[in-house]
mmCIF file of C-alpha atoms and ligand atoms in Angstrom:
data_model
loop_
_atom_site.group_PDB
_atom_site.id
_atom_site.type_symbol
_atom_site.label_atom_id
_atom_site.label_comp_id
_atom_site.label_asym_id
_atom_site.label_seq_id
_atom_site.Cartn_x
_atom_site.Cartn_y
_atom_site.Cartn_z
ATOM 1 C CA MET A 1 18.933 112.619 58.537
ATOM 2 C CA HIS A 2 19.023 109.335 56.633
ATOM 3 C CA ALA A 3 15.733 107.407 56.503
ATOM 4 C CA GLY A 4 17.303 104.341 58.151
ATOM 5 C CA ALA A 5 18.389 106.274 61.204
ATOM 6 C CA ALA A 6 15.608 105.467 63.634
ATOM 7 C CA GLY A 7 17.695 106.191 66.714
ATOM 8 C CA ARG A 8 18.317 102.516 67.453
ATOM 9 C CA THR A 9 21.414 101.984 69.577
ATOM 10 C CA ILE A 10 24.158 100.213 67.628
ATOM 11 C CA VAL A 11 26.893 100.000 70.274
ATOM 12 C CA GLU A 12 26.772 100.491 74.012
ATOM 13 C CA ALA A 13 29.282 100.187 76.796
ATOM 14 C CA HIS A 14 28.120 99.632 80.385
ATOM 15 C CA ASP A 15 30.497 100.649 83.164
ATOM 16 C CA VAL A 16 33.542 99.433 81.263
ATOM 17 C CA THR A 17 36.913 99.313 82.982
ATOM 18 C CA ARG A 18 40.182 98.099 81.492
ATOM 19 C CA VAL A 19 43.171 97.572 83.710
ATOM 20 C CA TYR A 20 46.584 96.758 82.263
ATOM 21 C CA GLY A 21 49.357 95.224 84.350
ATOM 22 C CA ALA A 22 49.264 94.604 88.085
ATOM 23 C CA GLY A 23 50.624 95.978 91.350
ATOM 24 C CA GLU A 24 53.013 98.911 90.922
ATOM 25 C CA ALA A 25 52.671 98.737 87.138
ATOM 26 C CA GLU A 26 48.869 98.799 87.131
ATOM 27 C CA VAL A 27 47.297 101.205 84.627
ATOM 28 C CA ARG A 28 43.564 101.900 84.674
ATOM 29 C CA ALA A 29 43.144 102.732 80.983
ATOM 30 C CA LEU A 30 39.332 102.915 81.279
ATOM 31 C CA ASP A 31 37.623 103.718 84.528
ATOM 32 C CA GLY A 32 33.854 103.154 84.415
ATOM 33 C CA VAL A 33 32.847 104.236 80.910
ATOM 34 C CA SER A 34 29.145 104.032 79.991
ATOM 35 C CA VAL A 35 28.262 105.377 76.578
ATOM 36 C CA SER A 36 25.952 104.521 73.697
ATOM 37 C CA PHE A 37 26.126 105.147 69.967
ATOM 38 C CA PRO A 38 22.840 105.539 68.050
ATOM 39 C CA GLU A 39 22.401 104.377 64.475
ATOM 40 C CA GLY A 40 23.367 106.767 61.698
ATOM 41 C CA ARG A 41 25.434 109.082 63.890
ATOM 42 C CA PHE A 42 29.051 110.116 63.495
ATOM 43 C CA THR A 43 30.885 110.364 66.825
ATOM 44 C CA ALA A 44 34.398 111.700 67.348
ATOM 45 C CA ILE A 45 36.346 110.527 70.408
ATOM 46 C CA MET A 46 38.977 113.009 71.563
ATOM 47 C CA GLY A 47 41.254 113.429 74.566
ATOM 48 C CA PRO A 48 44.932 113.689 75.459
ATOM 49 C CA SER A 49 47.451 110.987 74.620
ATOM 50 C CA GLY A 50 47.000 108.061 77.007
ATOM 51 C CA SER A 51 43.424 109.033 77.956
ATOM 52 C CA GLY A 52 42.069 105.671 76.768
ATOM 53 C CA LYS A 53 40.682 106.459 73.303
ATOM 54 C CA SER A 54 42.200 103.488 71.472
ATOM 55 C CA THR A 55 41.497 101.185 74.392
ATOM 56 C CA LEU A 56 37.818 102.198 74.336
ATOM 57 C CA MET A 57 37.597 101.786 70.568
ATOM 58 C CA HIS A 58 39.215 98.340 70.728
ATOM 59 C CA ILE A 59 36.801 97.220 73.436
ATOM 60 C CA LEU A 60 33.734 98.616 71.645
ATOM 61 C CA ALA A 61 34.848 96.808 68.471
ATOM 62 C CA GLY A 62 35.522 93.494 70.191
ATOM 63 C CA LEU A 63 39.279 93.641 69.531
ATOM 64 C CA ASP A 64 39.954 93.675 73.269
ATOM 65 C CA ARG A 65 37.934 92.667 76.315
ATOM 66 C CA PRO A 66 36.990 94.802 79.306
ATOM 67 C CA THR A 67 38.349 93.925 82.752
ATOM 68 C CA SER A 68 34.810 94.560 84.008
ATOM 69 C CA GLY A 69 31.605 95.885 82.498
ATOM 70 C CA SER A 70 29.992 94.888 79.226
ATOM 71 C CA VAL A 71 29.531 95.880 75.592
ATOM 72 C CA VAL A 72 26.502 95.264 73.359
ATOM 73 C CA LEU A 73 27.128 95.560 69.610
ATOM 74 C CA ASP A 74 24.204 95.390 67.191
ATOM 75 C CA GLY A 75 22.147 93.600 69.849
ATOM 76 C CA VAL A 76 24.838 91.072 70.775
ATOM 77 C CA ALA A 77 26.449 91.016 74.242
ATOM 78 C CA ILE A 78 29.973 90.659 72.887
ATOM 79 C CA SER A 79 31.717 90.423 76.241
ATOM 80 C CA GLN A 80 30.156 86.968 76.582
ATOM 81 C CA LEU A 81 31.169 85.645 73.172
ATOM 82 C CA GLY A 82 33.939 83.132 72.639
ATOM 83 C CA ASP A 83 36.916 84.135 70.497
ATOM 84 C CA ARG A 84 35.606 82.484 67.367
ATOM 85 C CA ALA A 85 32.110 83.978 67.544
ATOM 86 C CA LEU A 86 33.680 87.345 68.290
ATOM 87 C CA THR A 87 35.928 87.110 65.222
ATOM 88 C CA GLU A 88 32.917 86.289 63.057
ATOM 89 C CA LEU A 89 30.852 89.114 64.489
ATOM 90 C CA ARG A 90 33.675 91.593 63.813
ATOM 91 C CA ARG A 91 34.077 90.303 60.296
ATOM 92 C CA ASP A 92 30.358 90.497 59.504
ATOM 93 C CA ARG A 93 29.218 93.599 61.339
ATOM 94 C CA VAL A 94 32.194 95.902 61.907
ATOM 95 C CA GLY A 95 34.296 97.985 59.509
ATOM 96 C CA PHE A 96 37.749 99.275 60.462
ATOM 97 C CA ILE A 97 39.843 102.191 59.244
ATOM 98 C CA PHE A 98 43.346 102.574 60.682
ATOM 99 C CA GLN A 99 45.834 105.434 60.666
ATOM 100 C CA SER A 100 48.313 103.274 58.753
ATOM 101 C CA PHE A 101 45.704 102.052 56.189
ATOM 102 C CA ASN A 102 46.511 98.327 56.770
ATOM 103 C CA LEU A 103 46.000 97.340 53.134
ATOM 104 C CA LEU A 104 47.524 94.106 51.875
ATOM 105 C CA PRO A 105 50.512 95.071 49.701
ATOM 106 C CA VAL A 106 50.207 92.170 47.237
ATOM 107 C CA LEU A 107 46.554 92.871 46.409
ATOM 108 C CA THR A 108 45.182 95.484 44.021
ATOM 109 C CA ALA A 109 42.907 98.275 45.217
ATOM 110 C CA ARG A 110 39.832 96.369 44.076
ATOM 111 C CA GLU A 111 40.989 93.132 45.725
ATOM 112 C CA ASN A 112 41.651 94.996 48.972
ATOM 113 C CA ILE A 113 38.162 96.503 48.918
ATOM 114 C CA VAL A 114 36.415 93.125 48.663
ATOM 115 C CA LEU A 115 38.924 91.197 50.809
ATOM 116 C CA PRO A 116 36.816 91.104 54.011
ATOM 117 C CA LEU A 117 33.917 89.693 51.994
ATOM 118 C CA SER A 118 36.179 87.131 50.312
ATOM 119 C CA ILE A 119 37.479 86.011 53.709
ATOM 120 C CA ALA A 120 33.914 85.691 54.973
ATOM 121 C CA GLY A 121 33.033 83.616 51.890
ATOM 122 C CA ARG A 122 30.372 86.154 51.003
ATOM 123 C CA GLU A 123 29.405 87.152 47.498
ATOM 124 C CA PRO A 124 29.998 90.911 47.160
ATOM 125 C CA ASP A 125 26.928 92.981 46.293
ATOM 126 C CA ALA A 126 28.290 94.051 42.891
ATOM 127 C CA GLU A 127 26.147 97.159 42.580
ATOM 128 C CA TRP A 128 27.110 98.342 46.047
ATOM 129 C CA ILE A 129 30.833 97.751 45.435
ATOM 130 C CA GLU A 130 30.712 99.705 42.157
ATOM 131 C CA ARG A 131 28.891 102.536 43.902
ATOM 132 C CA LEU A 132 31.507 102.599 46.661
ATOM 133 C CA ILE A 133 34.348 102.638 44.136
ATOM 134 C CA ASP A 134 32.807 105.718 42.515
ATOM 135 C CA THR A 135 32.017 107.314 45.863
ATOM 136 C CA VAL A 136 35.662 107.088 46.971
ATOM 137 C CA GLY A 137 36.868 108.129 43.505
ATOM 138 C CA MET A 138 39.117 105.113 42.881
ATOM 139 C CA ARG A 139 37.631 103.909 39.582
ATOM 140 C CA ASP A 140 40.817 104.687 37.587
ATOM 141 C CA ARG A 141 43.200 103.136 40.137
ATOM 142 C CA LEU A 142 41.568 99.759 40.742
ATOM 143 C CA THR A 143 44.443 97.631 39.435
ATOM 144 C CA HIS A 144 47.082 99.556 41.397
ATOM 145 C CA ARG A 145 48.745 98.019 44.433
ATOM 146 C CA PRO A 146 48.985 100.065 47.658
ATOM 147 C CA ALA A 147 52.656 100.991 47.013
ATOM 148 C CA GLU A 148 51.520 102.596 43.744
ATOM 149 C CA LEU A 149 48.924 104.763 45.506
ATOM 150 C CA SER A 150 49.277 107.976 47.514
ATOM 151 C CA GLY A 151 48.425 107.932 51.229
ATOM 152 C CA GLY A 152 45.115 109.653 50.527
ATOM 153 C CA GLN A 153 44.241 107.125 47.839
ATOM 154 C CA GLN A 154 45.178 104.229 50.121
ATOM 155 C CA GLN A 155 42.936 105.616 52.839
ATOM 156 C CA ARG A 156 40.077 106.025 50.348
ATOM 157 C CA VAL A 157 40.507 102.334 49.466
ATOM 158 C CA SER A 158 40.308 101.466 53.156
ATOM 159 C CA VAL A 159 37.133 103.542 53.508
ATOM 160 C CA ALA A 160 35.563 101.514 50.675
ATOM 161 C CA ARG A 161 36.847 98.294 52.284
ATOM 162 C CA ALA A 162 35.294 99.289 55.624
ATOM 163 C CA LEU A 163 31.923 99.975 53.978
ATOM 164 C CA ALA A 164 31.922 96.970 51.617
ATOM 165 C CA SER A 165 30.074 94.610 53.952
ATOM 166 C CA ARG A 166 27.516 97.299 54.954
ATOM 167 C CA PRO A 167 28.659 96.948 58.571
ATOM 168 C CA ALA A 168 26.531 97.976 61.529
ATOM 169 C CA VAL A 169 29.336 100.307 62.607
ATOM 170 C CA VAL A 170 32.652 101.624 61.301
ATOM 171 C CA PHE A 171 35.461 102.290 63.785
ATOM 172 C CA ALA A 172 38.225 104.625 62.657
ATOM 173 C CA ASP A 173 41.371 105.262 64.736
ATOM 174 C CA GLU A 174 43.054 108.506 63.607
ATOM 175 C CA PRO A 175 42.009 108.000 59.952
ATOM 176 C CA THR A 176 43.603 111.318 58.934
ATOM 177 C CA GLY A 177 46.694 110.994 61.148
ATOM 178 C CA ASN A 178 49.042 110.110 58.267
ATOM 179 C CA LEU A 179 47.498 112.370 55.637
ATOM 180 C CA ASP A 180 48.124 115.921 54.437
ATOM 181 C CA SER A 181 45.242 118.295 55.116
ATOM 182 C CA LYS A 182 43.726 118.052 51.606
ATOM 183 C CA SER A 183 43.716 114.217 51.569
ATOM 184 C CA GLY A 184 42.527 114.202 55.170
ATOM 185 C CA HIS A 185 39.655 116.478 54.260
ATOM 186 C CA ASP A 186 38.711 114.208 51.324
ATOM 187 C CA VAL A 187 38.601 111.159 53.623
ATOM 188 C CA LEU A 188 36.517 113.018 56.220
ATOM 189 C CA THR A 189 34.101 114.169 53.527
ATOM 190 C CA LEU A 190 33.709 110.544 52.449
ATOM 191 C CA LEU A 191 32.984 109.435 56.004
ATOM 192 C CA ARG A 192 30.454 112.257 56.351
ATOM 193 C CA ARG A 193 28.780 111.234 53.084
ATOM 194 C CA SER A 194 28.525 107.613 54.223
ATOM 195 C CA VAL A 195 26.604 108.822 57.278
ATOM 196 C CA ASP A 196 24.361 111.225 55.344
ATOM 197 C CA GLU A 197 23.730 109.068 52.267
ATOM 198 C CA PHE A 198 23.939 105.500 53.595
ATOM 199 C CA GLY A 199 22.981 106.004 57.248
ATOM 200 C CA GLN A 200 26.340 104.587 58.341
ATOM 201 C CA THR A 201 27.172 104.668 62.062
ATOM 202 C CA ILE A 202 30.765 105.832 62.664
ATOM 203 C CA VAL A 203 32.960 106.065 65.749
ATOM 204 C CA MET A 204 36.217 107.906 65.039
ATOM 205 C CA VAL A 205 39.164 108.523 67.352
ATOM 206 C CA THR A 206 40.956 111.743 66.424
ATOM 207 C CA HIS A 207 43.319 114.457 67.681
ATOM 208 C CA ASP A 208 42.300 116.723 64.829
ATOM 209 C CA ALA A 209 39.797 119.506 65.638
ATOM 210 C CA ALA A 210 38.736 119.789 61.982
ATOM 211 C CA ALA A 211 38.030 116.041 61.922
ATOM 212 C CA ALA A 212 35.973 116.232 65.119
ATOM 213 C CA ALA A 213 34.032 119.206 63.738
ATOM 214 C CA ILE A 214 32.790 117.113 60.814
ATOM 215 C CA ALA A 215 31.213 114.614 63.246
ATOM 216 C CA ASP A 216 27.763 114.949 64.846
ATOM 217 C CA ARG A 217 28.984 114.435 68.363
ATOM 218 C CA VAL A 218 32.199 114.828 70.334
ATOM 219 C CA LEU A 219 33.086 112.614 73.268
ATOM 220 C CA VAL A 220 36.139 113.601 75.304
ATOM 221 C CA LEU A 221 38.084 111.172 77.485
ATOM 222 C CA ARG A 222 40.499 112.046 80.237
ATOM 223 C CA ASP A 223 42.252 109.534 82.494
ATOM 224 C CA GLY A 224 39.941 106.784 81.264
ATOM 225 C CA ARG A 225 36.708 108.661 81.952
ATOM 226 C CA VAL A 226 34.216 110.502 79.754
ATOM 227 C CA VAL A 227 34.547 114.180 80.699
ATOM 228 C CA HIS A 228 32.447 115.668 77.876
ATOM 229 C CA ASP A 229 29.707 114.390 75.586
ATOM 230 C CA GLY A 230 27.871 116.798 73.309
ATOM 231 C CA ASP A 231 26.987 117.902 69.790
ATOM 232 C CA ALA A 232 30.034 118.632 67.649
ATOM 233 C CA PRO A 233 30.812 122.356 67.426
ATOM 234 C CA ASP A 234 32.750 123.906 64.507
ATOM 235 C CA THR A 235 36.550 123.608 64.360
ATOM 236 C CA GLU A 236 37.071 126.740 66.465
ATOM 237 C CA GLY A 237 34.552 125.403 68.994
ATOM 238 C CA VAL A 238 36.448 122.102 69.256
ATOM 239 C CA TYR A 239 39.670 124.037 70.066
ATOM 240 C CA GLU A 240 37.801 126.028 72.712
ATOM 241 C CA LEU A 241 36.308 122.841 74.149
ATOM 242 C CA MET A 242 39.692 121.103 74.379
ATOM 243 C CA LYS A 243 41.215 124.217 75.983
ATOM 244 C CA SER A 244 38.404 124.435 78.534
ATOM 245 C CA LEU A 245 39.032 120.789 79.448
ATOM 246 C CA GLY A 246 42.710 121.508 79.984
ATOM 247 C CA GLY A 247 44.086 120.221 76.640
HETATM 248 N N1 ATP B 1 48.874 96.780 76.083
HETATM 249 C C1 ATP B 1 49.047 97.681 77.064
HETATM 250 N N2 ATP B 1 49.722 97.362 78.183
HETATM 251 C C2 ATP B 1 49.862 98.260 79.191
HETATM 252 N N3 ATP B 1 49.360 99.491 79.181
HETATM 253 C C3 ATP B 1 48.682 99.865 78.093
HETATM 254 C C4 ATP B 1 48.484 98.989 76.976
HETATM 255 N N4 ATP B 1 47.752 99.653 76.034
HETATM 256 C C5 ATP B 1 47.510 100.868 76.536
HETATM 257 N N5 ATP B 1 48.063 101.013 77.764
HETATM 258 C C6 ATP B 1 47.973 102.194 78.636
HETATM 259 O O1 ATP B 1 46.611 102.559 78.757
HETATM 260 C C7 ATP B 1 46.432 103.972 78.706
HETATM 261 C C8 ATP B 1 45.476 104.325 77.581
HETATM 262 O O2 ATP B 1 46.092 104.002 76.322
HETATM 263 P P1 ATP B 1 45.376 104.291 74.921
HETATM 264 O O3 ATP B 1 46.247 103.677 73.876
HETATM 265 O O4 ATP B 1 43.979 103.854 75.004
HETATM 266 O O5 ATP B 1 45.449 105.878 74.843
HETATM 267 P P2 ATP B 1 45.022 106.863 73.663
HETATM 268 O O6 ATP B 1 44.064 107.825 74.248
HETATM 269 O O7 ATP B 1 44.607 106.096 72.482
HETATM 270 O O8 ATP B 1 46.395 107.634 73.377
HETATM 271 P P3 ATP B 1 47.021 108.195 71.997
HETATM 272 O O9 ATP B 1 46.308 109.486 71.744
HETATM 273 O O10 ATP B 1 48.454 108.427 72.353
HETATM 274 O O11 ATP B 1 46.818 107.173 70.927
HETATM 275 C C9 ATP B 1 47.833 104.542 78.534
HETATM 276 O O12 ATP B 1 48.318 104.930 79.805
HETATM 277 C C10 ATP B 1 48.640 103.396 77.999
HETATM 278 O O13 ATP B 1 49.982 103.508 78.377
HETATM 279 MG MG1 MG B 2 45.413 105.874 70.527
#
């Protein structure tokens, strides 16, 4: 394990509930979730459609607020922060990778990678950025715009963007969902390397057993509750696990 991974908790949720709507239309998307994510670990969150995976990720990342319960991110009780402080904390300490890449179409690959730092008014750590560019293998595509890149290349740019600020945690929602299996595997390998080589903490929502198998830990949600939490098995083991939990 990476030298920086001392087992410190980076994100924790305490008895988090999230209720959408009211009355007849009420949906309990999360129903008393308590979970913690130690530094330098790669966690996959799985579960059927509608089980609350994205809702949990959004609440852990400070993109949404719990109806009750609390979240501590990198030592900060984020449920108590105002909108502005929360935005700054996300910008400075959280990296995001989305299924649909979310790159800015008018910017080049390099500009997209450093964009979060530019917005924060921070000077990029040049050596780190160059290392990331090589790690994700985008050195010869840096002046290309997203429309001139394949899906796999765009997602590799968003991996570098997510890591650029050396965030406390990276949240990824279905990062391989729009990729063919080869490009998906490349992106997963990159995420794995960032954990092994840089001690990055990653929380990844996925439906893909092969993606979950590359993680250290698999958390399964069902009806807004954690129904399994254990070390990640191999791909076959993830299929077996999902089957034993009723899909
Ligand atoms: N903004 C919203 N308003 C009302 N209900 C919502 C909202 N967002 C999510 N839900 C409901 O909350 C539940 C959990 O949704 P969530 O998006 O977290 O599921 P998920 O596990 O990410 O599913 P998927 O695998 O399909 O992405 C679902 O029943 C969903 O319909
Ligand atoms: Mg989802």
